[in-house]
Amino acid sequence: MINRDFEAAYLGAHRAGLLPERIERAFALLESCTLCPRRCRVNRLKGELGTCRAGSMPEVSSYSPHFGEERPLVGLHGSGTIFLTNCNLRCSFCQNYSISHRGEGREVAFDRLAQMMMELQDLGCHNINFVTPTHYVPQILEALPGAIEQGLRIPLVYNSSGYDSVASLKLLDGIFDIYMPDFKFARSGPAQEYCEATDYPDVARSAIKEMHRQVGDLVLDERGIARRGLLVRHLVLPKGLAGTDEVMRFLAAEISPRTYINIMDQYFPCGDIPPRSSLGRRITGEEYEEALDLARAAGLTRLDNRERNRLVSY
Ligand code: SF4
């Protein structure tokens, strides 16, 4: 536990003059886009679009204090979420389908994105939570100095699908304090069937290792609010399709038994999921209890069980 005077990492990076070079390197990746593991090699700076459908400017679908995130992010005044438009993973069961697949949102200037961060901080939010940031890493970095100069001081949260390249994450080293990736699938069959990403399990493992290398286990301040570290989300799917057992064993053995994990029960069929498919139903209570048991059996000790609204530490 640390006191609330903890300084956000990007302030040190800004003082050290690191941001311009990171921004330049990040934008260079867009010329023949290899920002994420899709490696589409389109020139996003000239308007070409790859799998994510994102261009050269940031696009935002909404921003507001959010009270439905994990308790250490929400605290008393909410997590300052900025929902970015489009997605590089594009799960067929996405619960934000209109944003991720249909591109609902608006292009914003960099100074407007900085202003959004400031508005959220001024509302008392405990962090700036970029939702689906993978395909907008350069644009987020570009907006950041403007926000810092206006007085931004709360931690940044990188809230991604886990389909992130290590090279891209290294651009964020010493800038983001909190990483909150999903670990969606432990096996390539379902990852290919539902996301057209056969490499998802390997990519997510490497990405989560890099995130943990940068920020370590989740650290809370004296109010129980997250200041730095890794939180992992895992959405339990029907019929064990998420590979929950393997996910939990990987986290406990190769990341840390102190990994903060939110095991989510809210899957429901939506997006492109046909009603009679394997994902055509919600999970059962037994499937969810089994997922919790698998986490405990693997040796994980920090389970955020939102259904019961309590943090179980044991
Ligand atoms: S960020 Fe978008 S365009 Fe770039 S490699 Fe990923 S999916 Fe393709």
PDB file of C-alpha atoms and ligand atoms in Angstrom:
ATOM      1  CA  MET A   1       0.000   0.000   0.000  1.00  0.00           C
ATOM      2  CA  ILE A   2       1.234   3.506  -0.768  1.00  0.00           C
ATOM      3  CA  ASN A   3       0.105   6.967   0.172  1.00  0.00           C
ATOM      4  CA  ARG A   4      -1.947   9.142  -2.111  1.00  0.00           C
ATOM      5  CA  ASP A   5       1.006  11.427  -2.969  1.00  0.00           C
ATOM      6  CA  PHE A   6       2.219   8.738  -5.376  1.00  0.00           C
ATOM      7  CA  GLU A   7       3.207  10.419  -8.663  1.00  0.00           C
ATOM      8  CA  ALA A   8       1.865   9.210 -12.005  1.00  0.00           C
ATOM      9  CA  ALA A   9       4.639   7.726 -14.156  1.00  0.00           C
ATOM     10  CA  TYR A  10       4.119   9.989 -17.162  1.00  0.00           C
ATOM     11  CA  LEU A  11       5.039  13.065 -15.100  1.00  0.00           C
ATOM     12  CA  GLY A  12       8.560  11.720 -14.686  1.00  0.00           C
ATOM     13  CA  ALA A  13       8.731  10.792 -18.374  1.00  0.00           C
ATOM     14  CA  HIS A  14       7.612  14.309 -19.283  1.00  0.00           C
ATOM     15  CA  ARG A  15      10.208  15.960 -17.018  1.00  0.00           C
ATOM     16  CA  ALA A  16      12.897  13.696 -18.480  1.00  0.00           C
ATOM     17  CA  GLY A  17      11.929  14.770 -22.004  1.00  0.00           C
ATOM     18  CA  LEU A  18      11.065  11.227 -23.114  1.00  0.00           C
ATOM     19  CA  LEU A  19       7.689  11.861 -24.687  1.00  0.00           C
ATOM     20  CA  PRO A  20       8.637  13.476 -28.053  1.00  0.00           C
ATOM     21  CA  GLU A  21      10.791  10.525 -29.071  1.00  0.00           C
ATOM     22  CA  ARG A  22       8.118   8.006 -28.040  1.00  0.00           C
ATOM     23  CA  ILE A  23       5.507   9.930 -30.018  1.00  0.00           C
ATOM     24  CA  GLU A  24       7.705  10.000 -33.098  1.00  0.00           C
ATOM     25  CA  ARG A  25       8.441   6.286 -32.910  1.00  0.00           C
ATOM     26  CA  ALA A  26       4.767   5.479 -32.370  1.00  0.00           C
ATOM     27  CA  PHE A  27       3.563   7.480 -35.367  1.00  0.00           C
ATOM     28  CA  ALA A  28       6.281   5.918 -37.524  1.00  0.00           C
ATOM     29  CA  LEU A  29       4.550   2.558 -36.984  1.00  0.00           C
ATOM     30  CA  LEU A  30       1.431   3.882 -38.734  1.00  0.00           C
ATOM     31  CA  GLU A  31       3.157   4.440 -42.080  1.00  0.00           C
ATOM     32  CA  SER A  32       3.037   0.717 -42.762  1.00  0.00           C
ATOM     33  CA  CYS A  33       0.966  -0.181 -39.784  1.00  0.00           C
ATOM     34  CA  THR A  34       2.515  -2.718 -37.451  1.00  0.00           C
ATOM     35  CA  LEU A  35       1.148  -1.138 -34.311  1.00  0.00           C
ATOM     36  CA  CYS A  36      -0.623  -4.332 -33.281  1.00  0.00           C
ATOM     37  CA  PRO A  37      -0.178  -8.055 -34.010  1.00  0.00           C
ATOM     38  CA  ARG A  38      -2.454  -7.838 -37.077  1.00  0.00           C
ATOM     39  CA  ARG A  39       0.453  -6.104 -38.896  1.00  0.00           C
ATOM     40  CA  CYS A  40      -1.851  -4.884 -41.689  1.00  0.00           C
ATOM     41  CA  ARG A  41       0.923  -2.780 -43.289  1.00  0.00           C
ATOM     42  CA  VAL A  42      -1.504  -0.099 -44.487  1.00  0.00           C
ATOM     43  CA  ASN A  43      -0.457   3.552 -44.442  1.00  0.00           C
ATOM     44  CA  ARG A  44      -2.802   4.996 -41.842  1.00  0.00           C
ATOM     45  CA  LEU A  45      -1.180   8.417 -42.192  1.00  0.00           C
ATOM     46  CA  LYS A  46      -2.461   8.528 -45.774  1.00  0.00           C
ATOM     47  CA  GLY A  47      -5.960   7.335 -44.987  1.00  0.00           C
ATOM     48  CA  GLU A  48      -5.578   3.627 -45.652  1.00  0.00           C
ATOM     49  CA  LEU A  49      -7.528   1.423 -43.252  1.00  0.00           C
ATOM     50  CA  GLY A  50      -6.582  -1.942 -41.805  1.00  0.00           C
ATOM     51  CA  THR A  51      -8.535  -4.463 -39.772  1.00  0.00           C
ATOM     52  CA  CYS A  52      -9.216  -1.989 -36.964  1.00  0.00           C
ATOM     53  CA  ARG A  53     -10.641   0.651 -39.378  1.00  0.00           C
ATOM     54  CA  ALA A  54      -8.816   3.373 -37.434  1.00  0.00           C
ATOM     55  CA  GLY A  55      -7.179   6.311 -39.192  1.00  0.00           C
ATOM     56  CA  SER A  56      -4.531   8.807 -38.197  1.00  0.00           C
ATOM     57  CA  MET A  57      -6.638  10.779 -35.713  1.00  0.00           C
ATOM     58  CA  PRO A  58      -8.194   9.556 -32.477  1.00  0.00           C
ATOM     59  CA  GLU A  59     -11.889   8.708 -32.503  1.00  0.00           C
ATOM     60  CA  VAL A  60     -13.941   8.692 -29.319  1.00  0.00           C
ATOM     61  CA  SER A  61     -17.397   7.227 -28.804  1.00  0.00           C
ATOM     62  CA  SER A  62     -17.968   8.609 -25.282  1.00  0.00           C
ATOM     63  CA  TYR A  63     -16.208   9.713 -22.123  1.00  0.00           C
ATOM     64  CA  SER A  64     -17.490   9.931 -18.561  1.00  0.00           C
ATOM     65  CA  PRO A  65     -16.875   8.863 -14.981  1.00  0.00           C
ATOM     66  CA  HIS A  66     -17.652   5.148 -14.906  1.00  0.00           C
ATOM     67  CA  PHE A  67     -18.823   3.302 -11.799  1.00  0.00           C
ATOM     68  CA  GLY A  68     -19.042  -0.199 -13.283  1.00  0.00           C
ATOM     69  CA  GLU A  69     -15.307  -0.851 -13.491  1.00  0.00           C
ATOM     70  CA  GLU A  70     -13.279  -2.755 -10.902  1.00  0.00           C
ATOM     71  CA  ARG A  71     -13.537  -1.307  -7.409  1.00  0.00           C
ATOM     72  CA  PRO A  72      -9.907  -0.153  -7.170  1.00  0.00           C
ATOM     73  CA  LEU A  73     -10.454   1.912 -10.315  1.00  0.00           C
ATOM     74  CA  VAL A  74     -13.868   3.278  -9.361  1.00  0.00           C
ATOM     75  CA  GLY A  75     -13.035   4.381  -5.792  1.00  0.00           C
ATOM     76  CA  LEU A  76     -15.374   7.141  -4.659  1.00  0.00           C
ATOM     77  CA  HIS A  77     -15.634   9.290  -7.764  1.00  0.00           C
ATOM     78  CA  GLY A  78     -15.398   6.870 -10.659  1.00  0.00           C
ATOM     79  CA  SER A  79     -12.927   5.781 -13.290  1.00  0.00           C
ATOM     80  CA  GLY A  80     -12.505   8.391 -16.029  1.00  0.00           C
ATOM     81  CA  THR A  81     -13.290   6.248 -19.051  1.00  0.00           C
ATOM     82  CA  ILE A  82     -12.605   7.348 -22.599  1.00  0.00           C
ATOM     83  CA  PHE A  83     -14.178   4.831 -24.982  1.00  0.00           C
ATOM     84  CA  LEU A  84     -12.153   4.791 -28.166  1.00  0.00           C
ATOM     85  CA  THR A  85     -13.865   3.852 -31.414  1.00  0.00           C
ATOM     86  CA  ASN A  86     -13.081   0.715 -33.445  1.00  0.00           C
ATOM     87  CA  CYS A  87     -11.031  -2.275 -32.326  1.00  0.00           C
ATOM     88  CA  ASN A  88      -8.117  -4.356 -33.543  1.00  0.00           C
ATOM     89  CA  LEU A  89      -9.477  -7.668 -32.185  1.00  0.00           C
ATOM     90  CA  ARG A  90     -13.158  -7.459 -33.224  1.00  0.00           C
ATOM     91  CA  CYS A  91     -14.629 -10.417 -31.320  1.00  0.00           C
ATOM     92  CA  SER A  92     -17.809 -11.640 -32.974  1.00  0.00           C
ATOM     93  CA  PHE A  93     -19.522 -11.636 -29.540  1.00  0.00           C
ATOM     94  CA  CYS A  94     -18.453  -8.092 -28.638  1.00  0.00           C
ATOM     95  CA  GLN A  95     -20.740  -6.458 -26.123  1.00  0.00           C
ATOM     96  CA  ASN A  96     -19.843  -3.011 -27.498  1.00  0.00           C
ATOM     97  CA  TYR A  97     -20.461  -4.061 -31.096  1.00  0.00           C
ATOM     98  CA  SER A  98     -21.659  -0.681 -32.345  1.00  0.00           C
ATOM     99  CA  ILE A  99     -18.415   0.955 -31.171  1.00  0.00           C
ATOM    100  CA  SER A 100     -15.941  -1.799 -32.011  1.00  0.00           C
ATOM    101  CA  HIS A 101     -17.353  -3.028 -35.330  1.00  0.00           C
ATOM    102  CA  ARG A 102     -19.619  -0.274 -36.651  1.00  0.00           C
ATOM    103  CA  GLY A 103     -17.302   2.555 -35.672  1.00  0.00           C
ATOM    104  CA  GLU A 104     -19.766   4.660 -33.685  1.00  0.00           C
ATOM    105  CA  GLY A 105     -17.875   7.695 -32.496  1.00  0.00           C
ATOM    106  CA  ARG A 106     -16.319  10.944 -33.639  1.00  0.00           C
ATOM    107  CA  GLU A 107     -12.873  11.988 -34.688  1.00  0.00           C
ATOM    108  CA  VAL A 108     -11.390  14.439 -32.192  1.00  0.00           C
ATOM    109  CA  ALA A 109      -8.393  16.761 -32.296  1.00  0.00           C
ATOM    110  CA  PHE A 110      -5.461  15.998 -30.004  1.00  0.00           C
ATOM    111  CA  ASP A 111      -6.141  19.049 -27.848  1.00  0.00           C
ATOM    112  CA  ARG A 112      -9.765  17.921 -27.455  1.00  0.00           C
ATOM    113  CA  LEU A 113      -8.583  14.509 -26.251  1.00  0.00           C
ATOM    114  CA  ALA A 114      -6.338  16.298 -23.742  1.00  0.00           C
ATOM    115  CA  GLN A 115      -9.311  18.396 -22.644  1.00  0.00           C
ATOM    116  CA  MET A 116     -11.385  15.243 -22.074  1.00  0.00           C
ATOM    117  CA  MET A 117      -8.698  13.949 -19.727  1.00  0.00           C
ATOM    118  CA  MET A 118      -8.764  17.226 -17.828  1.00  0.00           C
ATOM    119  CA  GLU A 119     -12.567  17.251 -17.581  1.00  0.00           C
ATOM    120  CA  LEU A 120     -12.517  13.751 -16.108  1.00  0.00           C
ATOM    121  CA  GLN A 121      -9.821  14.696 -13.614  1.00  0.00           C
ATOM    122  CA  ASP A 122     -11.756  17.852 -12.672  1.00  0.00           C
ATOM    123  CA  LEU A 123     -14.820  15.662 -11.988  1.00  0.00           C
ATOM    124  CA  GLY A 124     -12.748  13.821  -9.372  1.00  0.00           C
ATOM    125  CA  CYS A 125     -12.068  10.618 -11.328  1.00  0.00           C
ATOM    126  CA  HIS A 126      -9.221   8.569  -9.910  1.00  0.00           C
ATOM    127  CA  ASN A 127      -7.655   7.676 -13.262  1.00  0.00           C
ATOM    128  CA  ILE A 128      -7.939   8.144 -17.023  1.00  0.00           C
ATOM    129  CA  ASN A 129      -9.105   4.817 -18.378  1.00  0.00           C
ATOM    130  CA  PHE A 130      -8.521   4.392 -22.117  1.00  0.00           C
ATOM    131  CA  VAL A 131     -10.900   1.662 -23.254  1.00  0.00           C
ATOM    132  CA  THR A 132      -9.656  -0.235 -26.347  1.00  0.00           C
ATOM    133  CA  PRO A 133      -6.488   1.862 -26.774  1.00  0.00           C
ATOM    134  CA  THR A 134      -4.321  -0.570 -28.796  1.00  0.00           C
ATOM    135  CA  HIS A 135      -4.894   0.972 -32.226  1.00  0.00           C
ATOM    136  CA  TYR A 136      -4.562   4.542 -30.894  1.00  0.00           C
ATOM    137  CA  VAL A 137      -1.282   4.352 -28.949  1.00  0.00           C
ATOM    138  CA  PRO A 138       0.390   7.148 -30.997  1.00  0.00           C
ATOM    139  CA  GLN A 139      -2.651   9.399 -30.742  1.00  0.00           C
ATOM    140  CA  ILE A 140      -2.910   8.974 -26.963  1.00  0.00           C
ATOM    141  CA  LEU A 141       0.789   9.766 -26.586  1.00  0.00           C
ATOM    142  CA  GLU A 142       0.402  12.825 -28.812  1.00  0.00           C
ATOM    143  CA  ALA A 143      -2.419  14.210 -26.666  1.00  0.00           C
ATOM    144  CA  LEU A 144      -0.674  13.562 -23.366  1.00  0.00           C
ATOM    145  CA  PRO A 145       1.802  16.500 -23.159  1.00  0.00           C
ATOM    146  CA  GLY A 146      -1.060  18.979 -23.639  1.00  0.00           C
ATOM    147  CA  ALA A 147      -2.943  17.413 -20.745  1.00  0.00           C
ATOM    148  CA  ILE A 148       0.172  17.343 -18.555  1.00  0.00           C
ATOM    149  CA  GLU A 149       0.763  21.026 -19.208  1.00  0.00           C
ATOM    150  CA  GLN A 150      -2.817  21.725 -18.108  1.00  0.00           C
ATOM    151  CA  GLY A 151      -2.203  19.862 -14.826  1.00  0.00           C
ATOM    152  CA  LEU A 152      -3.053  16.210 -15.453  1.00  0.00           C
ATOM    153  CA  ARG A 153      -1.715  14.135 -12.569  1.00  0.00           C
ATOM    154  CA  ILE A 154      -3.910  11.008 -12.154  1.00  0.00           C
ATOM    155  CA  PRO A 155      -2.732   7.573 -13.418  1.00  0.00           C
ATOM    156  CA  LEU A 156      -3.438   6.335 -16.922  1.00  0.00           C
ATOM    157  CA  VAL A 157      -5.123   2.952 -17.395  1.00  0.00           C
ATOM    158  CA  TYR A 158      -4.507   0.873 -20.520  1.00  0.00           C
ATOM    159  CA  ASN A 159      -7.709  -1.180 -20.795  1.00  0.00           C
ATOM    160  CA  SER A 160      -7.199  -3.535 -23.729  1.00  0.00           C
ATOM    161  CA  SER A 161      -8.271  -6.853 -25.196  1.00  0.00           C
ATOM    162  CA  GLY A 162      -4.781  -8.261 -24.570  1.00  0.00           C
ATOM    163  CA  TYR A 163      -4.138  -8.344 -28.319  1.00  0.00           C
ATOM    164  CA  ASP A 164      -1.167  -5.986 -28.021  1.00  0.00           C
ATOM    165  CA  SER A 165       2.312  -6.205 -29.453  1.00  0.00           C
ATOM    166  CA  VAL A 166       5.240  -6.080 -27.046  1.00  0.00           C
ATOM    167  CA  ALA A 167       6.974  -3.469 -29.255  1.00  0.00           C
ATOM    168  CA  SER A 168       3.986  -1.171 -28.954  1.00  0.00           C
ATOM    169  CA  LEU A 169       3.735  -1.716 -25.199  1.00  0.00           C
ATOM    170  CA  LYS A 170       7.406  -0.783 -24.803  1.00  0.00           C
ATOM    171  CA  LEU A 171       6.519   2.671 -26.113  1.00  0.00           C
ATOM    172  CA  LEU A 172       4.318   3.048 -23.030  1.00  0.00           C
ATOM    173  CA  ASP A 173       6.941   1.924 -20.515  1.00  0.00           C
ATOM    174  CA  GLY A 174       7.248   4.563 -17.801  1.00  0.00           C
ATOM    175  CA  ILE A 175       4.104   6.348 -19.016  1.00  0.00           C
ATOM    176  CA  PHE A 176       1.132   4.123 -18.115  1.00  0.00           C
ATOM    177  CA  ASP A 177       0.834   3.144 -14.454  1.00  0.00           C
ATOM    178  CA  ILE A 178      -1.995   0.642 -14.753  1.00  0.00           C
ATOM    179  CA  TYR A 179      -2.575  -2.086 -17.302  1.00  0.00           C
ATOM    180  CA  MET A 180      -5.912  -3.871 -17.460  1.00  0.00           C
ATOM    181  CA  PRO A 181      -5.824  -6.439 -20.275  1.00  0.00           C
ATOM    182  CA  ASP A 182      -8.315  -9.179 -20.965  1.00  0.00           C
ATOM    183  CA  PHE A 183      -7.072 -12.711 -21.260  1.00  0.00           C
ATOM    184  CA  LYS A 184      -9.909 -14.020 -23.422  1.00  0.00           C
ATOM    185  CA  PHE A 185      -8.785 -17.364 -24.796  1.00  0.00           C
ATOM    186  CA  ALA A 186      -6.087 -19.818 -23.818  1.00  0.00           C
ATOM    187  CA  ARG A 187      -6.463 -21.851 -27.011  1.00  0.00           C
ATOM    188  CA  SER A 188      -6.128 -20.817 -30.620  1.00  0.00           C
ATOM    189  CA  GLY A 189      -9.198 -22.681 -31.946  1.00  0.00           C
ATOM    190  CA  PRO A 190     -11.817 -20.469 -30.261  1.00  0.00           C
ATOM    191  CA  ALA A 191      -9.612 -17.385 -30.776  1.00  0.00           C
ATOM    192  CA  GLN A 192      -9.649 -18.057 -34.506  1.00  0.00           C
ATOM    193  CA  GLU A 193     -13.338 -18.914 -34.631  1.00  0.00           C
ATOM    194  CA  TYR A 194     -14.572 -15.873 -32.706  1.00  0.00           C
ATOM    195  CA  CYS A 195     -11.853 -13.252 -33.391  1.00  0.00           C
ATOM    196  CA  GLU A 196      -9.972 -14.463 -36.460  1.00  0.00           C
ATOM    197  CA  ALA A 197      -6.830 -14.316 -34.342  1.00  0.00           C
ATOM    198  CA  THR A 198      -5.278 -17.744 -34.104  1.00  0.00           C
ATOM    199  CA  ASP A 199      -2.245 -16.222 -32.373  1.00  0.00           C
ATOM    200  CA  TYR A 200      -4.301 -14.545 -29.629  1.00  0.00           C
ATOM    201  CA  PRO A 201      -3.244 -16.899 -26.794  1.00  0.00           C
ATOM    202  CA  ASP A 202       0.484 -16.455 -27.457  1.00  0.00           C
ATOM    203  CA  VAL A 203       0.129 -12.731 -28.064  1.00  0.00           C
ATOM    204  CA  ALA A 204      -1.832 -12.220 -24.848  1.00  0.00           C
ATOM    205  CA  ARG A 205       0.681 -14.223 -22.804  1.00  0.00           C
ATOM    206  CA  SER A 206       3.582 -12.130 -24.127  1.00  0.00           C
ATOM    207  CA  ALA A 207       1.673  -8.879 -23.691  1.00  0.00           C
ATOM    208  CA  ILE A 208       0.672  -9.630 -20.097  1.00  0.00           C
ATOM    209  CA  LYS A 209       4.255 -10.570 -19.245  1.00  0.00           C
ATOM    210  CA  GLU A 210       5.479  -7.261 -20.651  1.00  0.00           C
ATOM    211  CA  MET A 211       2.782  -5.302 -18.826  1.00  0.00           C
ATOM    212  CA  HIS A 212       3.691  -6.992 -15.550  1.00  0.00           C
ATOM    213  CA  ARG A 213       7.385  -6.391 -16.182  1.00  0.00           C
ATOM    214  CA  GLN A 214       6.639  -2.680 -16.460  1.00  0.00           C
ATOM    215  CA  VAL A 215       4.266  -2.137 -13.539  1.00  0.00           C
ATOM    216  CA  GLY A 216       4.226  -5.265 -11.338  1.00  0.00           C
ATOM    217  CA  ASP A 217       1.351  -6.468  -9.189  1.00  0.00           C
ATOM    218  CA  LEU A 218      -1.477  -4.086  -8.445  1.00  0.00           C
ATOM    219  CA  VAL A 219      -0.690  -1.553  -5.713  1.00  0.00           C
ATOM    220  CA  LEU A 220      -3.459   0.298  -3.866  1.00  0.00           C
ATOM    221  CA  ASP A 221      -3.265   3.472  -1.822  1.00  0.00           C
ATOM    222  CA  GLU A 222      -4.600   3.770   1.707  1.00  0.00           C
ATOM    223  CA  ARG A 223      -8.144   4.289   0.327  1.00  0.00           C
ATOM    224  CA  GLY A 224      -8.017   1.066  -1.687  1.00  0.00           C
ATOM    225  CA  ILE A 225      -7.632   2.937  -4.975  1.00  0.00           C
ATOM    226  CA  ALA A 226      -5.318   1.566  -7.665  1.00  0.00           C
ATOM    227  CA  ARG A 227      -2.150   3.569  -8.245  1.00  0.00           C
ATOM    228  CA  ARG A 228       0.015   1.215 -10.226  1.00  0.00           C
ATOM    229  CA  GLY A 229       0.103  -2.364 -11.462  1.00  0.00           C
ATOM    230  CA  LEU A 230      -1.666  -5.049 -13.414  1.00  0.00           C
ATOM    231  CA  LEU A 231      -5.327  -6.100 -13.323  1.00  0.00           C
ATOM    232  CA  VAL A 232      -6.436  -8.924 -15.599  1.00  0.00           C
ATOM    233  CA  ARG A 233      -9.974  -9.574 -16.784  1.00  0.00           C
ATOM    234  CA  HIS A 234     -11.268 -12.945 -17.834  1.00  0.00           C
ATOM    235  CA  LEU A 235     -14.751 -13.411 -19.269  1.00  0.00           C
ATOM    236  CA  VAL A 236     -16.024 -16.915 -18.564  1.00  0.00           C
ATOM    237  CA  LEU A 237     -17.577 -18.431 -21.694  1.00  0.00           C
ATOM    238  CA  PRO A 238     -20.001 -21.352 -22.038  1.00  0.00           C
ATOM    239  CA  LYS A 239     -18.581 -24.862 -22.396  1.00  0.00           C
ATOM    240  CA  GLY A 240     -15.117 -23.836 -21.182  1.00  0.00           C
ATOM    241  CA  LEU A 241     -14.368 -22.082 -24.485  1.00  0.00           C
ATOM    242  CA  ALA A 242     -12.271 -19.403 -22.806  1.00  0.00           C
ATOM    243  CA  GLY A 243      -9.827 -22.015 -21.477  1.00  0.00           C
ATOM    244  CA  THR A 244     -10.237 -20.686 -17.942  1.00  0.00           C
ATOM    245  CA  ASP A 245      -8.110 -23.420 -16.367  1.00  0.00           C
ATOM    246  CA  GLU A 246      -5.098 -22.615 -18.554  1.00  0.00           C
ATOM    247  CA  VAL A 247      -5.554 -18.866 -18.109  1.00  0.00           C
ATOM    248  CA  MET A 248      -5.516 -19.162 -14.322  1.00  0.00           C
ATOM    249  CA  ARG A 249      -2.537 -21.497 -14.264  1.00  0.00           C
ATOM    250  CA  PHE A 250      -0.582 -19.178 -16.567  1.00  0.00           C
ATOM    251  CA  LEU A 251      -1.282 -16.133 -14.407  1.00  0.00           C
ATOM    252  CA  ALA A 252      -0.386 -17.868 -11.148  1.00  0.00           C
ATOM    253  CA  ALA A 253       2.753 -19.577 -12.445  1.00  0.00           C
ATOM    254  CA  GLU A 254       4.169 -17.149 -15.016  1.00  0.00           C
ATOM    255  CA  ILE A 255       2.947 -13.742 -13.855  1.00  0.00           C
ATOM    256  CA  SER A 256       2.320 -13.796 -10.097  1.00  0.00           C
ATOM    257  CA  PRO A 257       0.018 -15.512  -7.597  1.00  0.00           C
ATOM    258  CA  ARG A 258      -0.734 -11.910  -6.497  1.00  0.00           C
ATOM    259  CA  THR A 259      -2.165 -11.042  -9.925  1.00  0.00           C
ATOM    260  CA  TYR A 260      -5.398  -9.131  -9.422  1.00  0.00           C
ATOM    261  CA  ILE A 261      -7.973 -10.979 -11.524  1.00  0.00           C
ATOM    262  CA  ASN A 262     -11.567 -10.102 -12.315  1.00  0.00           C
ATOM    263  CA  ILE A 263     -13.421 -13.251 -13.341  1.00  0.00           C
ATOM    264  CA  MET A 264     -16.475 -11.986 -15.167  1.00  0.00           C
ATOM    265  CA  ASP A 265     -19.816 -13.737 -15.409  1.00  0.00           C
ATOM    266  CA  GLN A 266     -21.709 -11.347 -17.674  1.00  0.00           C
ATOM    267  CA  TYR A 267     -21.288 -13.035 -21.036  1.00  0.00           C
ATOM    268  CA  PHE A 268     -24.453 -12.986 -23.126  1.00  0.00           C
ATOM    269  CA  PRO A 269     -24.879 -13.808 -26.823  1.00  0.00           C
ATOM    270  CA  CYS A 270     -24.760 -10.686 -28.959  1.00  0.00           C
ATOM    271  CA  GLY A 271     -22.993  -9.316 -32.014  1.00  0.00           C
ATOM    272  CA  ASP A 272     -22.715 -11.996 -34.692  1.00  0.00           C
ATOM    273  CA  ILE A 273     -23.319 -15.024 -32.478  1.00  0.00           C
ATOM    274  CA  PRO A 274     -26.016 -17.336 -33.898  1.00  0.00           C
ATOM    275  CA  PRO A 275     -28.489 -18.490 -31.208  1.00  0.00           C
ATOM    276  CA  ARG A 276     -27.728 -22.198 -31.736  1.00  0.00           C
ATOM    277  CA  SER A 277     -23.931 -21.885 -31.606  1.00  0.00           C
ATOM    278  CA  SER A 278     -21.715 -22.873 -28.666  1.00  0.00           C
ATOM    279  CA  LEU A 279     -21.799 -19.262 -27.506  1.00  0.00           C
ATOM    280  CA  GLY A 280     -25.560 -18.987 -27.986  1.00  0.00           C
ATOM    281  CA  ARG A 281     -26.379 -18.893 -24.263  1.00  0.00           C
ATOM    282  CA  ARG A 282     -25.277 -17.287 -20.993  1.00  0.00           C
ATOM    283  CA  ILE A 283     -23.017 -19.227 -18.646  1.00  0.00           C
ATOM    284  CA  THR A 284     -24.557 -21.243 -15.846  1.00  0.00           C
ATOM    285  CA  GLY A 285     -23.962 -20.664 -12.144  1.00  0.00           C
ATOM    286  CA  GLU A 286     -22.024 -23.915 -12.050  1.00  0.00           C
ATOM    287  CA  GLU A 287     -19.719 -22.789 -14.856  1.00  0.00           C
ATOM    288  CA  TYR A 288     -18.986 -19.582 -12.985  1.00  0.00           C
ATOM    289  CA  GLU A 289     -18.332 -21.311  -9.675  1.00  0.00           C
ATOM    290  CA  GLU A 290     -16.026 -23.712 -11.455  1.00  0.00           C
ATOM    291  CA  ALA A 291     -14.050 -20.768 -12.877  1.00  0.00           C
ATOM    292  CA  LEU A 292     -13.588 -19.335  -9.374  1.00  0.00           C
ATOM    293  CA  ASP A 293     -12.500 -22.744  -8.109  1.00  0.00           C
ATOM    294  CA  LEU A 294      -9.970 -23.032 -10.932  1.00  0.00           C
ATOM    295  CA  ALA A 295      -8.474 -19.659  -9.998  1.00  0.00           C
ATOM    296  CA  ARG A 296      -8.136 -20.671  -6.357  1.00  0.00           C
ATOM    297  CA  ALA A 297      -6.750 -24.087  -7.259  1.00  0.00           C
ATOM    298  CA  ALA A 298      -4.129 -22.424  -9.465  1.00  0.00           C
ATOM    299  CA  GLY A 299      -2.991 -20.402  -6.448  1.00  0.00           C
ATOM    300  CA  LEU A 300      -4.341 -16.942  -7.329  1.00  0.00           C
ATOM    301  CA  THR A 301      -5.114 -14.960  -4.203  1.00  0.00           C
ATOM    302  CA  ARG A 302      -6.712 -11.708  -5.410  1.00  0.00           C
ATOM    303  CA  LEU A 303     -10.047 -12.433  -7.058  1.00  0.00           C
ATOM    304  CA  ASP A 304     -12.379  -9.546  -7.815  1.00  0.00           C
ATOM    305  CA  ASN A 305     -15.770 -11.170  -7.794  1.00  0.00           C
ATOM    306  CA  ARG A 306     -18.027  -8.363  -8.964  1.00  0.00           C
ATOM    307  CA  GLU A 307     -21.187 -10.441  -8.804  1.00  0.00           C
ATOM    308  CA  ARG A 308     -20.805 -10.496  -5.043  1.00  0.00           C
ATOM    309  CA  ASN A 309     -19.288  -7.017  -4.957  1.00  0.00           C
ATOM    310  CA  ARG A 310     -16.394  -7.932  -2.779  1.00  0.00           C
ATOM    311  CA  LEU A 311     -12.706  -8.501  -3.081  1.00  0.00           C
ATOM    312  CA  VAL A 312     -11.748 -11.923  -1.872  1.00  0.00           C
ATOM    313  CA  SER A 313      -8.202 -12.000  -0.525  1.00  0.00           C
ATOM    314  CA  TYR A 314      -7.057 -15.142   1.158  1.00  0.00           C
TER     315      TYR A 314
HETATM  316  S1  SF4 B   1      -3.521  -1.053 -35.498  1.00  0.00           S
HETATM  317 FE1  SF4 B   1      -5.117  -1.454 -37.023  1.00  0.00          FE
HETATM  318  S2  SF4 B   1      -4.158  -1.098 -39.017  1.00  0.00           S
HETATM  319 FE2  SF4 B   1      -2.525  -1.263 -37.488  1.00  0.00          FE
HETATM  320  S3  SF4 B   1      -1.857  -3.400 -37.566  1.00  0.00           S
HETATM  321 FE3  SF4 B   1      -3.426  -3.229 -35.962  1.00  0.00          FE
HETATM  322  S4  SF4 B   1      -5.414  -3.681 -36.935  1.00  0.00           S
HETATM  323 FE4  SF4 B   1      -3.902  -3.266 -38.558  1.00  0.00          FE
END
